PDB file of C-alpha atoms in Angstrom:
ATOM      1  CA  GLY P 157     150.265 108.112  89.591  1.00 52.00           C
ATOM      2  CA  ALA P 158     148.032 105.379  88.274  1.00 54.00           C
ATOM      3  CA  VAL P 159     144.298 105.702  88.609  1.00 83.00           C
ATOM      4  CA  VAL P 160     142.549 102.424  89.127  1.00 92.00           C
ATOM      5  CA  SER P 161     138.884 101.708  88.425  1.00 93.00           C
ATOM      6  CA  GLN P 162     137.236  98.620  89.854  1.00 95.00           C
ATOM      7  CA  HIS P 163     133.769  97.342  89.003  1.00 96.00           C
ATOM      8  CA  PRO P 164     131.336  96.470  90.435  1.00 97.00           C
ATOM      9  CA  SER P 165     131.681  98.149  93.821  1.00 96.00           C
ATOM     10  CA  TRP P 166     129.383  95.612  95.390  1.00 96.00           C
ATOM     11  CA  VAL P 167     127.657  92.437  94.292  1.00 97.00           C
ATOM     12  CA  ILE P 168     125.335  89.884  95.848  1.00 97.00           C
ATOM     13  CA  CYS P 169     125.142  86.441  94.317  1.00 96.00           C
ATOM     14  CA  LYS P 170     123.666  83.078  95.125  1.00 96.00           C
ATOM     15  CA  SER P 171     125.784  80.184  96.266  1.00 97.00           C
ATOM     16  CA  GLY P 172     127.090  78.159  93.316  1.00 97.00           C
ATOM     17  CA  THR P 173     127.126  80.998  90.826  1.00 97.00           C
ATOM     18  CA  SER P 174     130.161  82.821  89.432  1.00 97.00           C
ATOM     19  CA  VAL P 175     131.029  86.487  89.739  1.00 97.00           C
ATOM     20  CA  LYS P 176     133.421  88.537  87.626  1.00 97.00           C
ATOM     21  CA  ILE P 177     135.240  91.600  88.972  1.00 98.00           C
ATOM     22  CA  GLU P 178     136.998  94.024  86.643  1.00 97.00           C
ATOM     23  CA  CYS P 179     140.052  96.127  87.381  1.00 95.00           C
ATOM     24  CA  ARG P 180     141.091  98.850  84.961  1.00 94.00           C
ATOM     25  CA  SER P 181     144.201 100.954  84.945  1.00 91.00           C
ATOM     26  CA  LEU P 182     143.068 104.337  83.594  1.00 89.00           C
ATOM     27  CA  ASP P 183     146.345 106.249  83.402  1.00 82.00           C
ATOM     28  CA  PHE P 184     148.909 103.575  83.007  1.00 78.00           C
ATOM     29  CA  GLN P 185     149.687 100.494  80.956  1.00 85.00           C
ATOM     30  CA  ALA P 186     150.122  97.787  83.527  1.00 85.00           C
ATOM     31  CA  THR P 187     151.900  94.548  82.738  1.00 86.00           C
ATOM     32  CA  THR P 188     151.279  93.505  86.316  1.00 89.00           C
ATOM     33  CA  MET P 189     148.261  93.938  88.566  1.00 91.00           C
ATOM     34  CA  PHE P 190     147.692  92.535  92.019  1.00 92.00           C
ATOM     35  CA  TRP P 191     144.546  91.110  93.578  1.00 95.00           C
ATOM     36  CA  TYR P 192     144.009  91.358  97.326  1.00 95.00           C
ATOM     37  CA  ARG P 193     141.339  90.141  99.670  1.00 95.00           C
ATOM     38  CA  GLN P 194     140.336  91.773 102.945  1.00 94.00           C
ATOM     39  CA  PHE P 195     138.124  90.381 105.689  1.00 90.00           C
ATOM     40  CA  PRO P 196     136.414  92.752 108.138  1.00 86.00           C
ATOM     41  CA  LYS P 197     138.831  94.506 110.490  1.00 82.00           C
ATOM     42  CA  GLN P 198     141.770  92.687 108.964  1.00 86.00           C
ATOM     43  CA  SER P 199     144.572  93.754 106.692  1.00 87.00           C
ATOM     44  CA  LEU P 200     144.947  93.052 103.005  1.00 91.00           C
ATOM     45  CA  MET P 201     146.102  89.614 101.938  1.00 91.00           C
ATOM     46  CA  LEU P 202     147.621  89.140  98.514  1.00 92.00           C
ATOM     47  CA  MET P 203     145.792  86.513  96.476  1.00 95.00           C
ATOM     48  CA  ALA P 204     147.568  86.590  93.153  1.00 94.00           C
ATOM     49  CA  THR P 205     149.684  88.556  90.731  1.00 92.00           C
ATOM     50  CA  SER P 206     148.071  89.088  87.358  1.00 91.00           C
ATOM     51  CA  ASN P 207     150.489  89.111  84.420  1.00 88.00           C
ATOM     52  CA  GLU P 208     149.503  90.521  81.035  1.00 88.00           C
ATOM     53  CA  GLY P 209     149.581  87.837  78.369  1.00 86.00           C
ATOM     54  CA  SER P 210     150.545  84.997  80.691  1.00 88.00           C
ATOM     55  CA  LYS P 211     149.263  82.988  83.620  1.00 91.00           C
ATOM     56  CA  ALA P 212     148.676  84.572  86.965  1.00 93.00           C
ATOM     57  CA  THR P 213     150.877  83.731  89.925  1.00 93.00           C
ATOM     58  CA  TYR P 214     148.875  82.623  92.956  1.00 96.00           C
ATOM     59  CA  GLU P 215     149.877  82.882  96.589  1.00 94.00           C
ATOM     60  CA  GLN P 216     150.078  79.767  98.692  1.00 94.00           C
ATOM     61  CA  GLY P 217     146.677  78.540  99.757  1.00 94.00           C
ATOM     62  CA  VAL P 218     144.722  80.359  97.040  1.00 96.00           C
ATOM     63  CA  GLU P 219     142.832  78.012  94.713  1.00 94.00           C
ATOM     64  CA  LYS P 220     143.611  78.994  91.143  1.00 93.00           C
ATOM     65  CA  ASP P 221     140.664  77.022  89.784  1.00 95.00           C
ATOM     66  CA  LYS P 222     138.315  78.904  92.048  1.00 96.00           C
ATOM     67  CA  PHE P 223     139.728  82.381  91.534  1.00 97.00           C
ATOM     68  CA  LEU P 224     140.284  82.727  87.802  1.00 96.00           C
ATOM     69  CA  ILE P 225     142.382  85.660  86.696  1.00 95.00           C
ATOM     70  CA  ASN P 226     142.595  86.994  83.166  1.00 92.00           C
ATOM     71  CA  HIS P 227     144.874  89.846  82.161  1.00 91.00           C
ATOM     72  CA  ALA P 228     144.089  90.176  78.484  1.00 83.00           C
ATOM     73  CA  SER P 229     145.293  93.734  77.952  1.00 89.00           C
ATOM     74  CA  LEU P 230     147.593  96.274  79.530  1.00 89.00           C
ATOM     75  CA  THR P 231     144.672  98.079  81.105  1.00 91.00           C
ATOM     76  CA  LEU P 232     142.315  95.332  82.211  1.00 94.00           C
ATOM     77  CA  SER P 233     142.516  92.413  84.610  1.00 94.00           C
ATOM     78  CA  THR P 234     139.522  90.362  85.721  1.00 96.00           C
ATOM     79  CA  LEU P 235     138.987  88.126  88.719  1.00 97.00           C
ATOM     80  CA  THR P 236     136.229  85.528  88.472  1.00 97.00           C
ATOM     81  CA  VAL P 237     135.084  83.821  91.631  1.00 97.00           C
ATOM     82  CA  THR P 238     133.701  80.498  90.410  1.00 97.00           C
ATOM     83  CA  SER P 239     131.073  78.444  92.206  1.00 97.00           C
ATOM     84  CA  ALA P 240     130.947  80.999  94.969  1.00 97.00           C
ATOM     85  CA  HIS P 241     130.174  79.976  98.532  1.00 96.00           C
ATOM     86  CA  PRO P 242     129.309  82.088 101.577  1.00 96.00           C
ATOM     87  CA  GLU P 243     132.901  81.806 102.843  1.00 95.00           C
ATOM     88  CA  ASP P 244     134.011  83.631  99.692  1.00 96.00           C
ATOM     89  CA  SER P 245     132.154  86.713 100.895  1.00 96.00           C
ATOM     90  CA  SER P 246     134.826  89.357 101.318  1.00 96.00           C
ATOM     91  CA  PHE P 247     136.216  92.649 100.061  1.00 96.00           C
ATOM     92  CA  TYR P 248     138.306  92.188  96.910  1.00 97.00           C
ATOM     93  CA  ILE P 249     140.722  94.926  95.877  1.00 96.00           C
ATOM     94  CA  CYS P 250     143.034  95.248  92.903  1.00 95.00           C
ATOM     95  CA  SER P 251     146.162  97.353  92.644  1.00 92.00           C
ATOM     96  CA  VAL P 252     148.392  98.729  89.924  1.00 88.00           C
ATOM     97  CA  GLY P 253     151.877 100.191  89.998  1.00 76.00           C
ATOM     98  CA  GLY P 254     154.564 101.257  87.578  1.00 65.00           C
ATOM     99  CA  ILE P 255     158.275 100.696  87.555  1.00 62.00           C
ATOM    100  CA  ASP P 256     159.726 102.319  90.662  1.00 62.00           C
ATOM    101  CA  SER P 257     156.357 103.706  91.624  1.00 68.00           C
ATOM    102  CA  PRO P 258     154.061 102.707  94.441  1.00 72.00           C
ATOM    103  CA  LEU P 259     150.947 100.640  94.133  1.00 82.00           C
ATOM    104  CA  HIS P 260     147.605 102.394  93.826  1.00 87.00           C
ATOM    105  CA  PHE P 261     144.439 100.574  94.731  1.00 92.00           C
ATOM    106  CA  GLY P 262     140.968 100.385  93.329  1.00 93.00           C
ATOM    107  CA  ASN P 263     137.976 101.128  95.527  1.00 93.00           C
ATOM    108  CA  GLY P 264     137.285  97.467  96.039  1.00 95.00           C
ATOM    109  CA  THR P 265     134.393  95.116  95.394  1.00 97.00           C
ATOM    110  CA  ARG P 266     132.289  93.887  98.264  1.00 97.00           C
ATOM    111  CA  LEU P 267     131.070  90.381  97.481  1.00 97.00           C
ATOM    112  CA  THR P 268     128.252  88.791  99.438  1.00 97.00           C
ATOM    113  CA  VAL P 269     127.339  85.195  98.668  1.00 97.00           C
ATOM    114  CA  THR P 270     123.964  84.085  99.968  1.00 96.00           C
TER     115      THR P 270
ATOM    116  CA  GLN Z 126     156.664  86.505 114.314  1.00 72.00           C
ATOM    117  CA  LYS Z 127     154.966  88.512 111.568  1.00 80.00           C
ATOM    118  CA  GLU Z 128     157.138  90.258 108.993  1.00 90.00           C
ATOM    119  CA  VAL Z 129     155.424  93.563 109.757  1.00 94.00           C
ATOM    120  CA  GLU Z 130     154.014  94.488 113.158  1.00 94.00           C
ATOM    121  CA  GLN Z 131     151.562  97.332 113.648  1.00 93.00           C
ATOM    122  CA  ASP Z 132     149.576  98.253 116.733  1.00 84.00           C
ATOM    123  CA  PRO Z 133     145.927  97.713 115.732  1.00 79.00           C
ATOM    124  CA  GLY Z 134     144.626 100.339 118.149  1.00 83.00           C
ATOM    125  CA  PRO Z 135     141.992 101.642 118.243  1.00 91.00           C
ATOM    126  CA  LEU Z 136     143.538 105.037 118.822  1.00 95.00           C
ATOM    127  CA  SER Z 137     141.421 108.055 119.747  1.00 96.00           C
ATOM    128  CA  VAL Z 138     142.831 111.569 119.983  1.00 96.00           C
ATOM    129  CA  PRO Z 139     141.267 115.047 120.191  1.00 97.00           C
ATOM    130  CA  GLU Z 140     141.119 117.252 117.140  1.00 97.00           C
ATOM    131  CA  GLY Z 141     144.297 119.262 116.628  1.00 97.00           C
ATOM    132  CA  ALA Z 142     146.553 116.732 118.334  1.00 97.00           C
ATOM    133  CA  ILE Z 143     149.658 115.217 116.804  1.00 97.00           C
ATOM    134  CA  VAL Z 144     149.202 111.568 115.920  1.00 97.00           C
ATOM    135  CA  SER Z 145     152.045 109.077 115.790  1.00 96.00           C
ATOM    136  CA  LEU Z 146     151.579 105.753 114.015  1.00 97.00           C
ATOM    137  CA  ASN Z 147     154.303 103.122 113.894  1.00 96.00           C
ATOM    138  CA  CYS Z 148     155.354  99.856 112.332  1.00 97.00           C
ATOM    139  CA  THR Z 149     158.269  97.537 112.905  1.00 97.00           C
ATOM    140  CA  TYR Z 150     159.517  94.928 110.503  1.00 97.00           C
ATOM    141  CA  SER Z 151     161.937  92.043 110.408  1.00 95.00           C
ATOM    142  CA  ASN Z 152     162.903  91.702 106.729  1.00 93.00           C
ATOM    143  CA  SER Z 153     166.024  93.770 106.038  1.00 93.00           C
ATOM    144  CA  ALA Z 154     165.380  93.487 102.293  1.00 92.00           C
ATOM    145  CA  PHE Z 155     162.510  95.988 102.483  1.00 93.00           C
ATOM    146  CA  GLN Z 156     163.552  99.201 100.753  1.00 92.00           C
ATOM    147  CA  TYR Z 157     160.276 100.928  99.871  1.00 91.00           C
ATOM    148  CA  PHE Z 158     157.872 101.996 102.569  1.00 94.00           C
ATOM    149  CA  MET Z 159     154.337 103.252 102.197  1.00 93.00           C
ATOM    150  CA  TRP Z 160     151.505 104.505 104.314  1.00 96.00           C
ATOM    151  CA  TYR Z 161     147.939 104.057 103.148  1.00 95.00           C
ATOM    152  CA  ARG Z 162     144.727 105.458 104.557  1.00 96.00           C
ATOM    153  CA  GLN Z 163     141.601 103.372 104.252  1.00 95.00           C
ATOM    154  CA  TYR Z 164     138.110 104.606 104.936  1.00 94.00           C
ATOM    155  CA  SER Z 165     135.392 102.113 105.688  1.00 90.00           C
ATOM    156  CA  ARG Z 166     134.302 100.132 102.621  1.00 87.00           C
ATOM    157  CA  LYS Z 167     136.871 101.847 100.390  1.00 91.00           C
ATOM    158  CA  GLY Z 168     140.184 100.833  98.872  1.00 93.00           C
ATOM    159  CA  PRO Z 169     143.453 102.034 100.458  1.00 94.00           C
ATOM    160  CA  GLU Z 170     144.598 105.504  99.445  1.00 93.00           C
ATOM    161  CA  LEU Z 171     148.327 106.172  99.168  1.00 91.00           C
ATOM    162  CA  LEU Z 172     149.483 108.851 101.615  1.00 94.00           C
ATOM    163  CA  MET Z 173     153.254 108.612 101.713  1.00 93.00           C
ATOM    164  CA  TYR Z 174     155.905 106.743  99.750  1.00 90.00           C
ATOM    165  CA  THR Z 175     159.528 106.686 100.828  1.00 90.00           C
ATOM    166  CA  TYR Z 176     162.652 104.892  99.727  1.00 88.00           C
ATOM    167  CA  SER Z 177     165.262 103.759 102.249  1.00 87.00           C
ATOM    168  CA  SER Z 178     165.915 105.700 105.437  1.00 86.00           C
ATOM    169  CA  GLY Z 179     165.025 109.322 106.071  1.00 88.00           C
ATOM    170  CA  ASN Z 180     162.118 111.706 106.447  1.00 93.00           C
ATOM    171  CA  LYS Z 181     159.513 112.886 103.989  1.00 94.00           C
ATOM    172  CA  GLU Z 182     156.961 115.599 104.561  1.00 96.00           C
ATOM    173  CA  ASP Z 183     153.747 116.302 102.681  1.00 95.00           C
ATOM    174  CA  GLY Z 184     151.457 118.900 104.191  1.00 96.00           C
ATOM    175  CA  ARG Z 185     150.346 117.714 107.616  1.00 97.00           C
ATOM    176  CA  PHE Z 186     151.925 114.291 107.129  1.00 97.00           C
ATOM    177  CA  THR Z 187     155.512 113.267 107.870  1.00 97.00           C
ATOM    178  CA  ALA Z 188     156.899 109.812 107.235  1.00 97.00           C
ATOM    179  CA  GLN Z 189     160.077 108.591 108.897  1.00 97.00           C
ATOM    180  CA  VAL Z 190     162.066 105.478 108.113  1.00 96.00           C
ATOM    181  CA  ASP Z 191     164.859 104.116 110.275  1.00 95.00           C
ATOM    182  CA  LYS Z 192     166.238 101.059 108.536  1.00 94.00           C
ATOM    183  CA  SER Z 193     168.861 100.441 111.199  1.00 94.00           C
ATOM    184  CA  SER Z 194     166.079  99.923 113.742  1.00 95.00           C
ATOM    185  CA  LYS Z 195     163.608  98.475 111.203  1.00 95.00           C
ATOM    186  CA  TYR Z 196     161.078 101.037 112.334  1.00 96.00           C
ATOM    187  CA  ILE Z 197     158.830 103.393 110.397  1.00 97.00           C
ATOM    188  CA  SER Z 198     156.504 106.140 111.574  1.00 97.00           C
ATOM    189  CA  LEU Z 199     153.773 108.383 110.258  1.00 97.00           C
ATOM    190  CA  PHE Z 200     153.053 111.667 112.015  1.00 97.00           C
ATOM    191  CA  ILE Z 201     149.867 113.624 111.450  1.00 98.00           C
ATOM    192  CA  ARG Z 202     149.897 117.241 112.616  1.00 97.00           C
ATOM    193  CA  ASP Z 203     146.818 119.297 113.409  1.00 97.00           C
ATOM    194  CA  SER Z 204     144.646 116.202 113.156  1.00 97.00           C
ATOM    195  CA  GLN Z 205     141.158 116.628 111.742  1.00 97.00           C
ATOM    196  CA  PRO Z 206     137.991 114.529 112.106  1.00 97.00           C
ATOM    197  CA  SER Z 207     138.377 113.674 108.413  1.00 96.00           C
ATOM    198  CA  ASP Z 208     141.626 111.886 109.313  1.00 97.00           C
ATOM    199  CA  SER Z 209     139.555 109.250 111.120  1.00 97.00           C
ATOM    200  CA  ALA Z 210     140.310 106.046 109.216  1.00 96.00           C
ATOM    201  CA  THR Z 211     142.437 102.928 109.321  1.00 95.00           C
ATOM    202  CA  TYR Z 212     146.101 103.523 108.529  1.00 97.00           C
ATOM    203  CA  LEU Z 213     148.108 100.736 106.966  1.00 96.00           C
ATOM    204  CA  CYS Z 214     151.845 100.572 106.649  1.00 96.00           C
ATOM    205  CA  ALA Z 215     153.215  98.574 103.735  1.00 94.00           C
ATOM    206  CA  MET Z 216     156.641  97.710 102.438  1.00 93.00           C
ATOM    207  CA  THR Z 217     158.419  95.875  99.660  1.00 90.00           C
ATOM    208  CA  PRO Z 218     161.940  95.202  98.453  1.00 89.00           C
ATOM    209  CA  PHE Z 219     161.067  96.755  95.074  1.00 79.00           C
ATOM    210  CA  GLY Z 220     158.841  99.712  94.238  1.00 65.00           C
ATOM    211  CA  ASN Z 221     156.168  97.935  92.250  1.00 65.00           C
ATOM    212  CA  GLU Z 222     156.312  94.498  93.739  1.00 73.00           C
ATOM    213  CA  LYS Z 223     153.694  92.917  95.952  1.00 78.00           C
ATOM    214  CA  LEU Z 224     153.397  94.615  99.290  1.00 87.00           C
ATOM    215  CA  THR Z 225     153.594  93.252 102.796  1.00 90.00           C
ATOM    216  CA  PHE Z 226     151.072  95.059 104.975  1.00 92.00           C
ATOM    217  CA  GLY Z 227     150.777  95.756 108.648  1.00 93.00           C
ATOM    218  CA  THR Z 228     147.483  94.905 110.297  1.00 91.00           C
ATOM    219  CA  GLY Z 229     146.366  98.554 110.252  1.00 93.00           C
ATOM    220  CA  THR Z 230     145.676 101.041 113.053  1.00 95.00           C
ATOM    221  CA  ARG Z 231     142.161 102.353 113.456  1.00 94.00           C
ATOM    222  CA  LEU Z 232     142.312 106.068 114.265  1.00 96.00           C
ATOM    223  CA  THR Z 233     139.486 108.270 115.500  1.00 97.00           C
ATOM    224  CA  ILE Z 234     139.847 112.059 115.781  1.00 97.00           C
ATOM    225  CA  ILE Z 235     137.403 113.429 118.320  1.00 96.00           C
ATOM    226  CA  PRO Z 236     135.968 116.877 117.462  1.00 95.00           C
TER     227      PRO Z 236
END
């Protein structure tokens, strides 16, 4: 199965700054990656589907101008949280899966905005 | 009504016990069913992956899917303290499409 590397594992930033999170598929060329968000003691909520070479597809209620997704290669997708605010503090997780294979998840990035 | 319902727990059982975790769902289009284990501050780890109805066993873990009842289960035999985690069920109409998750059940195995 796919092995997913996510970086950084945690980051603290000041309000108003931007933060970039990387998701790499180590074993698999992924045309599609998924970005999830998880608040404490809650389940994962899909934010967007990252598509290699084209625009990401965002779920309803997710601001695409705030959460910029770039999927420039088959092994790398990035999520940039722009002009971060304390309410953006959360656990962000990416996932990768192949055709007819289940999704594997990265170890997540804990973002704290002060 | 949520698409996927899962008892959030918490659930505490003694070491060595059999654990039963369950999810129900409403969308009959779901064909692929997964169980993930998530430790605190970590990403979900895939435990079991099944297609359509039936049973699947992997070591101490058994996954069951009953599509007629829209009900899935995960059984853990000979539970260990290291099994203490949150268990998430997830499902999708297609194998690599975006998943719909349950809320997760927090499990504690007491030594």
